[in-house]
PDB file of C-alpha atoms in Angstrom:
ATOM      1  CA  MET A   8       7.317 -14.479  -8.488  1.00 50.00           C
ATOM      2  CA  ASN A   9       4.349 -12.974 -10.267  1.00 50.00           C
ATOM      3  CA  ASN A  10       4.895  -9.272 -11.148  1.00 69.00           C
ATOM      4  CA  GLN A  11       1.163  -8.393 -11.140  1.00 87.00           C
ATOM      5  CA  TYR A  12      -0.360  -7.799  -7.675  1.00 95.00           C
ATOM      6  CA  LYS A  13      -3.549  -6.088  -6.748  1.00 96.00           C
ATOM      7  CA  VAL A  14      -2.152  -5.201  -3.338  1.00 97.00           C
ATOM      8  CA  VAL A  15       1.448  -4.444  -2.172  1.00 96.00           C
ATOM      9  CA  CYS A  16       2.151  -4.036   1.570  1.00 97.00           C
ATOM     10  CA  PHE A  17       5.458  -2.628   2.797  1.00 96.00           C
ATOM     11  CA  GLY A  18       7.010  -3.143   6.243  1.00 95.00           C
ATOM     12  CA  ALA A  19      10.364  -2.129   7.709  1.00 92.00           C
ATOM     13  CA  HIS A  20      10.990  -5.522   9.135  1.00 92.00           C
ATOM     14  CA  PRO A  21      10.027  -9.067   8.581  1.00 92.00           C
ATOM     15  CA  ASP A  22       6.924  -9.562  10.789  1.00 89.00           C
ATOM     16  CA  ASP A  23       5.657  -5.961  10.670  1.00 93.00           C
ATOM     17  CA  ILE A  24       3.051  -6.598   8.010  1.00 96.00           C
ATOM     18  CA  GLU A  25       1.683  -9.776   9.288  1.00 93.00           C
ATOM     19  CA  PHE A  26       1.670  -8.556  12.900  1.00 92.00           C
ATOM     20  CA  GLY A  27       0.346  -5.006  12.176  1.00 94.00           C
ATOM     21  CA  MET A  28      -2.272  -5.738   9.470  1.00 95.00           C
ATOM     22  CA  GLY A  29      -2.362  -9.595   9.019  1.00 95.00           C
ATOM     23  CA  GLY A  30      -6.156  -9.561   9.395  1.00 96.00           C
ATOM     24  CA  THR A  31      -6.538  -6.988   6.579  1.00 97.00           C
ATOM     25  CA  CYS A  32      -4.193  -9.011   4.409  1.00 97.00           C
ATOM     26  CA  LEU A  33      -6.251 -12.241   4.900  1.00 96.00           C
ATOM     27  CA  LYS A  34      -9.467 -10.309   4.214  1.00 97.00           C
ATOM     28  CA  LEU A  35      -8.050  -9.046   0.968  1.00 97.00           C
ATOM     29  CA  ILE A  36      -6.667 -12.433  -0.108  1.00 97.00           C
ATOM     30  CA  ASN A  37     -10.000 -14.172   0.877  1.00 97.00           C
ATOM     31  CA  ASN A  38     -11.755 -11.578  -1.427  1.00 97.00           C
ATOM     32  CA  GLY A  39      -9.568 -12.700  -4.314  1.00 96.00           C
ATOM     33  CA  HIS A  40      -6.893 -10.024  -4.318  1.00 97.00           C
ATOM     34  CA  SER A  41      -3.297 -11.108  -5.139  1.00 97.00           C
ATOM     35  CA  LEU A  42      -0.960  -9.626  -2.383  1.00 98.00           C
ATOM     36  CA  LEU A  43       2.743  -9.043  -2.132  1.00 97.00           C
ATOM     37  CA  MET A  44       4.355  -8.408   1.274  1.00 97.00           C
ATOM     38  CA  VAL A  45       7.682  -6.538   1.105  1.00 96.00           C
ATOM     39  CA  SER A  46      10.144  -6.176   3.960  1.00 95.00           C
ATOM     40  CA  PHE A  47      12.659  -3.432   3.493  1.00 94.00           C
ATOM     41  CA  THR A  48      15.237  -4.890   6.061  1.00 92.00           C
ATOM     42  CA  LEU A  49      16.455  -8.157   7.347  1.00 89.00           C
ATOM     43  CA  GLY A  50      15.400  -7.136  10.767  1.00 86.00           C
ATOM     44  CA  ASP A  51      19.142  -7.775  11.868  1.00 87.00           C
ATOM     45  CA  LYS A  52      18.955  -5.299  14.839  1.00 85.00           C
ATOM     46  CA  GLY A  53      15.743  -6.715  16.247  1.00 77.00           C
ATOM     47  CA  THR A  54      15.471  -7.930  19.878  1.00 73.00           C
ATOM     48  CA  TYR A  55      13.983 -11.359  19.066  1.00 76.00           C
ATOM     49  CA  GLY A  56      15.498 -13.893  16.695  1.00 78.00           C
ATOM     50  CA  ASN A  57      18.039 -13.399  13.986  1.00 87.00           C
ATOM     51  CA  PRO A  58      17.762 -12.502  10.279  1.00 88.00           C
ATOM     52  CA  GLU A  59      17.495 -16.125   9.113  1.00 90.00           C
ATOM     53  CA  GLN A  60      14.847 -16.958  11.665  1.00 90.00           C
ATOM     54  CA  ARG A  61      12.902 -13.761  10.911  1.00 89.00           C
ATOM     55  CA  ASN A  62      13.005 -14.411   7.158  1.00 91.00           C
ATOM     56  CA  LYS A  63      11.822 -17.953   7.656  1.00 93.00           C
ATOM     57  CA  GLU A  64       8.889 -16.689   9.742  1.00 93.00           C
ATOM     58  CA  PHE A  65       8.058 -14.119   7.225  1.00 94.00           C
ATOM     59  CA  SER A  66       8.152 -16.629   4.459  1.00 95.00           C
ATOM     60  CA  ASN A  67       5.970 -19.062   6.442  1.00 96.00           C
ATOM     61  CA  ALA A  68       3.458 -16.350   7.288  1.00 95.00           C
ATOM     62  CA  ALA A  69       3.124 -15.256   3.661  1.00 96.00           C
ATOM     63  CA  GLU A  70       2.681 -18.874   2.436  1.00 96.00           C
ATOM     64  CA  THR A  71       0.131 -19.552   5.238  1.00 96.00           C
ATOM     65  CA  MET A  72      -1.845 -16.532   4.190  1.00 96.00           C
ATOM     66  CA  GLY A  73      -1.574 -17.195   0.505  1.00 96.00           C
ATOM     67  CA  ALA A  74       0.491 -14.109  -0.324  1.00 97.00           C
ATOM     68  CA  SER A  75       3.830 -13.654  -2.052  1.00 97.00           C
ATOM     69  CA  HIS A  76       6.770 -12.040  -0.215  1.00 96.00           C
ATOM     70  CA  LYS A  77      10.052 -10.319  -0.875  1.00 95.00           C
ATOM     71  CA  VAL A  78      12.823  -9.063   1.461  1.00 94.00           C
ATOM     72  CA  ILE A  79      14.864  -6.234  -0.091  1.00 93.00           C
ATOM     73  CA  GLY A  80      17.530  -6.918   2.463  1.00 90.00           C
ATOM     74  CA  TRP A  81      18.816  -3.550   3.571  1.00 92.00           C
ATOM     75  CA  MET A  82      20.528  -3.313   7.002  1.00 90.00           C
ATOM     76  CA  ASP A  83      18.158  -2.495   9.816  1.00 88.00           C
ATOM     77  CA  CYS A  84      18.203   1.182  10.779  1.00 87.00           C
ATOM     78  CA  GLU A  85      20.492   2.179   7.895  1.00 86.00           C
ATOM     79  CA  PHE A  86      18.098   2.868   5.121  1.00 84.00           C
ATOM     80  CA  GLU A  87      18.760   6.062   3.212  1.00 88.00           C
ATOM     81  CA  ASN A  88      16.039   8.043   1.424  1.00 91.00           C
ATOM     82  CA  ASN A  89      17.830   8.395  -1.873  1.00 93.00           C
ATOM     83  CA  TYR A  90      17.015   7.975  -5.551  1.00 96.00           C
ATOM     84  CA  SER A  91      18.790   4.581  -5.839  1.00 93.00           C
ATOM     85  CA  ASN A  92      16.872   3.089  -3.017  1.00 90.00           C
ATOM     86  CA  LYS A  93      13.604   4.472  -4.299  1.00 91.00           C
ATOM     87  CA  LEU A  94      14.320   2.693  -7.640  1.00 92.00           C
ATOM     88  CA  GLU A  95      14.910  -0.590  -5.678  1.00 89.00           C
ATOM     89  CA  ILE A  96      11.455  -0.277  -4.007  1.00 87.00           C
ATOM     90  CA  VAL A  97       9.779   0.371  -7.405  1.00 86.00           C
ATOM     91  CA  LYS A  98      11.453  -2.695  -8.944  1.00 83.00           C
TER      92      LYS A  98
END
């Protein structure tokens, strides 16, 4: 994964970014910006699908749009606002 991105988008769950701002992401990519989509959680407490399915869909969406992606992998609804987690986001 390239570590240089013009745009980084964050979402709580896999599918939040592409569902909430997929058009904006496509516009940025089509204008030549490198884009990384980051999901904080696995989406394991979601109503639809399971973590494996949601991760696959997230990966497919990123690939289709021409973006890179990363799932940090925290448990859904259990994120703590602390220094250690902030460092993980910055990484």
